[in-house]
Tab-separated table of C-alpha atoms in Angstrom:
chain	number	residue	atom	x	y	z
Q	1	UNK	CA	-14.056	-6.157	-25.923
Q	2	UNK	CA	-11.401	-4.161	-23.815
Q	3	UNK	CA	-8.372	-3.179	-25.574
Q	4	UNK	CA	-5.873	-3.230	-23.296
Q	5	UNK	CA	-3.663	-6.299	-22.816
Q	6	UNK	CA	-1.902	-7.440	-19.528
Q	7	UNK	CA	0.921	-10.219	-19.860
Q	8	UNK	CA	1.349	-12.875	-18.244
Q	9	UNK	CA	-2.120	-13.957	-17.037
Q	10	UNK	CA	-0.157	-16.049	-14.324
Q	11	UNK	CA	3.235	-15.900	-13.403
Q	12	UNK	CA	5.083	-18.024	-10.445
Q	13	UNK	CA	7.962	-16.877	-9.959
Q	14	UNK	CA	10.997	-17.650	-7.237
Q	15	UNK	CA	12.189	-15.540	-4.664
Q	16	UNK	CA	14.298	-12.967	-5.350
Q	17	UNK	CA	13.913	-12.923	-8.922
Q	18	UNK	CA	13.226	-9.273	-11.082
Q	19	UNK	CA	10.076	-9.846	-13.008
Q	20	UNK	CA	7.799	-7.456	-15.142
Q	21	UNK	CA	4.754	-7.256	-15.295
Q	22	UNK	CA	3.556	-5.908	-18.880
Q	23	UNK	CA	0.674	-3.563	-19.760
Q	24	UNK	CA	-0.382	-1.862	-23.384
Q	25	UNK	CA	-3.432	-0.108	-24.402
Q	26	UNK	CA	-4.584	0.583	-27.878
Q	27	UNK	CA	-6.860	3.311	-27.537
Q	28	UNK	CA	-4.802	6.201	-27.175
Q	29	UNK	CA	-5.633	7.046	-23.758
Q	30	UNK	CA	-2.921	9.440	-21.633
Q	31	UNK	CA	-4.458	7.622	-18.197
Q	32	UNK	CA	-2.970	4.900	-17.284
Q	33	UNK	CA	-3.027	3.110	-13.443
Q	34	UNK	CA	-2.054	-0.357	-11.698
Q	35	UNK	CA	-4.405	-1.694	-9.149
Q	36	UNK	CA	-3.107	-4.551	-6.894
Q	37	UNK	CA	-6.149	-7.004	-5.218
Q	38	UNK	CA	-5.830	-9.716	-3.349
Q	39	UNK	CA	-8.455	-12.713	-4.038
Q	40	UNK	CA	-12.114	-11.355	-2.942
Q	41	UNK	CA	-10.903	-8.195	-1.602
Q	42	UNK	CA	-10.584	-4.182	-2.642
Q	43	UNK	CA	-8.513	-2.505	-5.557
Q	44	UNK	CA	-5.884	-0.324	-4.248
Q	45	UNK	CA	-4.088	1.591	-6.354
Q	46	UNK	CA	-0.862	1.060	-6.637
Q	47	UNK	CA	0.750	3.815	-9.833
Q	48	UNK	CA	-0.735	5.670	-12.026
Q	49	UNK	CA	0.269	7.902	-15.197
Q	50	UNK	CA	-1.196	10.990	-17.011
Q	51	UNK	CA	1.061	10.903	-19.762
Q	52	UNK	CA	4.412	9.605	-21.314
Q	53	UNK	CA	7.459	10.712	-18.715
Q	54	UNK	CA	4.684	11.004	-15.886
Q	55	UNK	CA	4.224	8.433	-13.205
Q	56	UNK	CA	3.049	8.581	-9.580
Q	57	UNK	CA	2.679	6.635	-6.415
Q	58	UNK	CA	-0.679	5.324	-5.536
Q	59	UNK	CA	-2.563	5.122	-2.423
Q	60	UNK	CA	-1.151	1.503	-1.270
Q	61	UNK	CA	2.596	1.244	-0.704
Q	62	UNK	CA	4.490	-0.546	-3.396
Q	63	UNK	CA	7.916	-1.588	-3.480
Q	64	UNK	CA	7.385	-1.826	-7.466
Q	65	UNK	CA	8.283	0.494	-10.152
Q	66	UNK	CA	6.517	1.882	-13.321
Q	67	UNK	CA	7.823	3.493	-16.521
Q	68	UNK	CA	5.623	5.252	-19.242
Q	69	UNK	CA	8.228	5.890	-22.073
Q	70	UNK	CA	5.239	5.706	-24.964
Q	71	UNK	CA	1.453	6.327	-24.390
Q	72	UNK	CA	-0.040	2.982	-25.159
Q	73	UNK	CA	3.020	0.943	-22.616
Q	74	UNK	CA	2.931	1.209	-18.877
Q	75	UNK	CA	4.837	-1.575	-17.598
Q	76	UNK	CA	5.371	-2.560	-13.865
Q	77	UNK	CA	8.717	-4.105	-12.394
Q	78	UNK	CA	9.755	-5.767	-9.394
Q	79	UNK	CA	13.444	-5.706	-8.932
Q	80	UNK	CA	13.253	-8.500	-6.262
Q	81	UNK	CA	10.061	-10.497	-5.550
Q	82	UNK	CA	8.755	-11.176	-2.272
Q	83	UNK	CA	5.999	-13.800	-1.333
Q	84	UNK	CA	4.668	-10.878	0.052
Q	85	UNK	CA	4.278	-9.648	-3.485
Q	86	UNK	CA	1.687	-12.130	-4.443
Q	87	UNK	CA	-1.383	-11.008	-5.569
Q	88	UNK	CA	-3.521	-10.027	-8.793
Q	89	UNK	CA	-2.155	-6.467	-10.765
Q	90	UNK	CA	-4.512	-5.021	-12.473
Q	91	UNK	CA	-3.798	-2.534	-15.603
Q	92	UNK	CA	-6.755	0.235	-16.179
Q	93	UNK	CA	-7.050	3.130	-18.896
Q	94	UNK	CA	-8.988	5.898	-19.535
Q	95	UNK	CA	-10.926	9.171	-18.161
Q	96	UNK	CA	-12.489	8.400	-14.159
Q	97	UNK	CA	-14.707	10.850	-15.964
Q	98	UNK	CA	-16.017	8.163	-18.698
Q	99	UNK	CA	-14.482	5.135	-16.634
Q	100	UNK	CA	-11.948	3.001	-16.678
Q	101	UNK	CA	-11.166	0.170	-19.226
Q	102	UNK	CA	-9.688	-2.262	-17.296
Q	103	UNK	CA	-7.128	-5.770	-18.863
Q	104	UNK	CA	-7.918	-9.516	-16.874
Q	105	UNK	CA	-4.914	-9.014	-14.674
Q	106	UNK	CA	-1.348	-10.421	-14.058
Q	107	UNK	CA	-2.114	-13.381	-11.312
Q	108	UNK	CA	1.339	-13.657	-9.568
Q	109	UNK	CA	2.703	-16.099	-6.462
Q	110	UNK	CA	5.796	-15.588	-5.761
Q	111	UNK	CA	7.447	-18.942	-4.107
I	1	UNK	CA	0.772	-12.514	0.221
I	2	UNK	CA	-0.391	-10.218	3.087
I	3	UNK	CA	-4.120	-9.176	2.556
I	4	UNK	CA	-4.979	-5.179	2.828
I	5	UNK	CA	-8.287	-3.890	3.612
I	6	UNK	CA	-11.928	-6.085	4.563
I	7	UNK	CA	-13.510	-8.990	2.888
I	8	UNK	CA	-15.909	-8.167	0.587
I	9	UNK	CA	-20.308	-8.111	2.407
I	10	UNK	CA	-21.660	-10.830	0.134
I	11	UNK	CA	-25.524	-10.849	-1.137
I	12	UNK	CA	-27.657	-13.758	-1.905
I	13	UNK	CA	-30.231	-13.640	-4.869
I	14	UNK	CA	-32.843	-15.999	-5.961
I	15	UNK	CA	-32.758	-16.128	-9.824
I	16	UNK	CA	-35.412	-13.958	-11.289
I	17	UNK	CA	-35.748	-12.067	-7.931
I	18	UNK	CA	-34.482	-8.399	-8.028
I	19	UNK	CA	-31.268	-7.404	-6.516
I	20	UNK	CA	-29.795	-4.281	-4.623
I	21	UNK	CA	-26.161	-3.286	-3.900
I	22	UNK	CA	-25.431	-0.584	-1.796
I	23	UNK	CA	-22.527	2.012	-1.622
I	24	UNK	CA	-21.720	4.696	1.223
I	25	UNK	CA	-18.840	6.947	-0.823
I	26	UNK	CA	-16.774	9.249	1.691
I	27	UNK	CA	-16.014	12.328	-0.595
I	28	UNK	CA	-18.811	15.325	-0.631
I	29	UNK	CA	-16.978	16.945	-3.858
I	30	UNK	CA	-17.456	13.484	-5.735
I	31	UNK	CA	-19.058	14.632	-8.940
I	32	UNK	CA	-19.248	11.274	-10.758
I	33	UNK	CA	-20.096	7.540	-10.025
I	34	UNK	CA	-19.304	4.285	-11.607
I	35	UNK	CA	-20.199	0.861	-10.962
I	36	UNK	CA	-18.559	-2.089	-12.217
I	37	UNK	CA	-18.814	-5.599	-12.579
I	38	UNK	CA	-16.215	-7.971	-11.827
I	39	UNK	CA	-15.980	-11.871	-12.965
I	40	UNK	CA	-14.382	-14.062	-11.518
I	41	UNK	CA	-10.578	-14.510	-13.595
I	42	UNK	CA	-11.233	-10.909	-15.073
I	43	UNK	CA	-11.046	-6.914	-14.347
I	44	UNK	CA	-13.710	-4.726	-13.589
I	45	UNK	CA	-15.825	-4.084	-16.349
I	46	UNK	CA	-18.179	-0.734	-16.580
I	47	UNK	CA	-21.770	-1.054	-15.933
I	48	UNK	CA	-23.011	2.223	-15.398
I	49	UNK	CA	-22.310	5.820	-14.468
I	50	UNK	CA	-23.921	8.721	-13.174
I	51	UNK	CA	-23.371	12.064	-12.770
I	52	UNK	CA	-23.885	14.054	-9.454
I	53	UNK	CA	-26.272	16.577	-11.198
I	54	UNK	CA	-28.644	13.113	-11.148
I	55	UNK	CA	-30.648	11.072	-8.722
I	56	UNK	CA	-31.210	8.282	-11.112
I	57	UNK	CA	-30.432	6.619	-14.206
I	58	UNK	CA	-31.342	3.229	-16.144
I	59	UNK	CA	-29.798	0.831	-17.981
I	60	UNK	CA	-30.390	-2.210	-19.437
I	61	UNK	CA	-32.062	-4.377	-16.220
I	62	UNK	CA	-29.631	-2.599	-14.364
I	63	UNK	CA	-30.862	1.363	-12.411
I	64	UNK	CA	-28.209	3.405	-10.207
I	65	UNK	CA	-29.557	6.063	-7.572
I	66	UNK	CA	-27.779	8.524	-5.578
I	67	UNK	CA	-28.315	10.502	-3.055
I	68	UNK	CA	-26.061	12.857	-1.827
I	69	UNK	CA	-27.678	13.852	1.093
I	70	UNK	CA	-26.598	10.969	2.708
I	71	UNK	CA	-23.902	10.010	0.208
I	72	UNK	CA	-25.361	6.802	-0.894
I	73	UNK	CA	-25.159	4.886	-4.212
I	74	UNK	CA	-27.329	2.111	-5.252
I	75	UNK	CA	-27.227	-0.706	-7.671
I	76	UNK	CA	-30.567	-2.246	-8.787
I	77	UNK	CA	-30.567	-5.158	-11.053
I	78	UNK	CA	-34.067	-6.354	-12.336
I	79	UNK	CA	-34.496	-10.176	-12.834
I	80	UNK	CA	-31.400	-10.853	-11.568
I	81	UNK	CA	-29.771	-13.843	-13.542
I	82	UNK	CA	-26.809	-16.425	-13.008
I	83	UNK	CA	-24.593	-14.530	-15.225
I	84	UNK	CA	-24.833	-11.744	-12.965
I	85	UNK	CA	-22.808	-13.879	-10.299
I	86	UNK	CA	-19.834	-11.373	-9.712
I	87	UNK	CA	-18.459	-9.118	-7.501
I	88	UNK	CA	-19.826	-5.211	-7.784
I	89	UNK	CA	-17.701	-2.324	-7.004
I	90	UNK	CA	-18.589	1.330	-6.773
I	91	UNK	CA	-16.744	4.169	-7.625
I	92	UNK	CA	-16.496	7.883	-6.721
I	93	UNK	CA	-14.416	10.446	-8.779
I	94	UNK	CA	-14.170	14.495	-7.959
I	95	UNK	CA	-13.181	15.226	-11.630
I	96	UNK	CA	-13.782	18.934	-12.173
I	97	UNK	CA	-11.108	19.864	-8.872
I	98	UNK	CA	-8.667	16.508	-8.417
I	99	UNK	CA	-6.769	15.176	-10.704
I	100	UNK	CA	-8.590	12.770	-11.961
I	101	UNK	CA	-8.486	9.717	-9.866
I	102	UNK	CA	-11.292	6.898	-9.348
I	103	UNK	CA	-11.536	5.734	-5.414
I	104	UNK	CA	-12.831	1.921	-5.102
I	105	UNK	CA	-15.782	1.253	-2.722
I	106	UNK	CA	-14.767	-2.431	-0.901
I	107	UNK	CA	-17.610	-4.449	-3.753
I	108	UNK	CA	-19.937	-6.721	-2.704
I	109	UNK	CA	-20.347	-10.079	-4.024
I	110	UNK	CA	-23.253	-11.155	-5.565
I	111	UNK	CA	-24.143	-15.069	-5.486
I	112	UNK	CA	-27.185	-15.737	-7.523
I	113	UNK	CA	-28.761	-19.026	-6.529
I	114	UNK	CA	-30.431	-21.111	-9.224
């Protein structure tokens, strides 16, 4: 079983409203990445982090930030939520060179 | 929210039948290959890898082949069953010269009919 945890499984949150999405891994690995997929469709990714103090922008524009103060936290925060915001965030560890360990994802709708 | 990017091909399988998933990756340099498996309500979940130094390699019911020439990856998955109703996604990473960073293939969505 994976161990890396993603909370909430669903959020539905209001517009307007800061939310966070939260991500921790127990396996010690210095990789860390969000993915953001809409229902049936790619994984784009959206941050990513080789380290603690390290964080970079992803492929897909995001209006959301990330943090990585300790190695096994990566949380993701949007200071004002959009409906266009809604979507599944997806929190993945690990080496691309032994692959990614991946948590069940943060379902959000923003209304 | 606002959709990015194509709907995922979708494949039809009668149980017991064998099933193949194919993959075009767009980066020569690629030096490593994943696939994954994705359930419905969960992430991606590792099936198999290979390495570019390989043409083939077998799992458990489950074979990948590449070929670089034309930059194709296949997934074969022997007697396919229900459980293996998901959505497959390949994935290309140029390890030894980037930094490290996994590009998705769009998946394909496997229905397996019983």
């Amino acid at each position: 079983e994976a161990d890396i945890y993603q909370t909430p499984r669903y959020l539905v949150i209001g517009t307007g409203k800061k939310i966070t999405l939260e991500c921790s891994q127990t396996m010690g690995h210095d990789k860390m990445y969000w993915y953001q997929q809409d229902p049936g469709m790619e994984l784009h990714l959206i941050h990513y982090s080789y380290g603690v103090n390290s964080t970079e922008k992803g492929d897909l524009s995001s209006e959301s930030t990330v943090s990585r103060i300790r190695t096994e936290h990566f949380p993701l925060t949007l200071e004002s939520a959009r409906p266009s915001h809604t979507s599944q965030y997806l929190c993945a560890s690990g080496s691309g060179l032994y692959g990614y360990t991946f948590g069940s994802g943060t379902r959000l709708t923003v209304v | 929210g606002e959709s990015v990017g194509l709907h995922l091909p979708t494949l039809s399988v009668q149980e017991g039948d064998n099933s193949i998933i194919n993959c075009a990756y767009s980066n020569s340099a690629s030096d490593y290959f994943i696939w994954y498996k994705q359930e419905s309500g969960k992430g991606p979940q590792f099936i198999i890898d290979i390495r570019s130094n390989m043409d083939k390699r077998q799992g458990q019911r489950v074979t990948v082949l590449l070929n670089k020439t034309v930059k194709h990856l296949s997934l074969q998955i022997a007697a396919t069953q229900p459980g293996d109703s998901a959505v497959y996604f390949c994935a290309e990473n140029e390890y030894e010269t980037s930094y490290d960073k996994v590009i998705f293939g769009p998946g394909t969505s496997l229905s397996v009919i019983p």
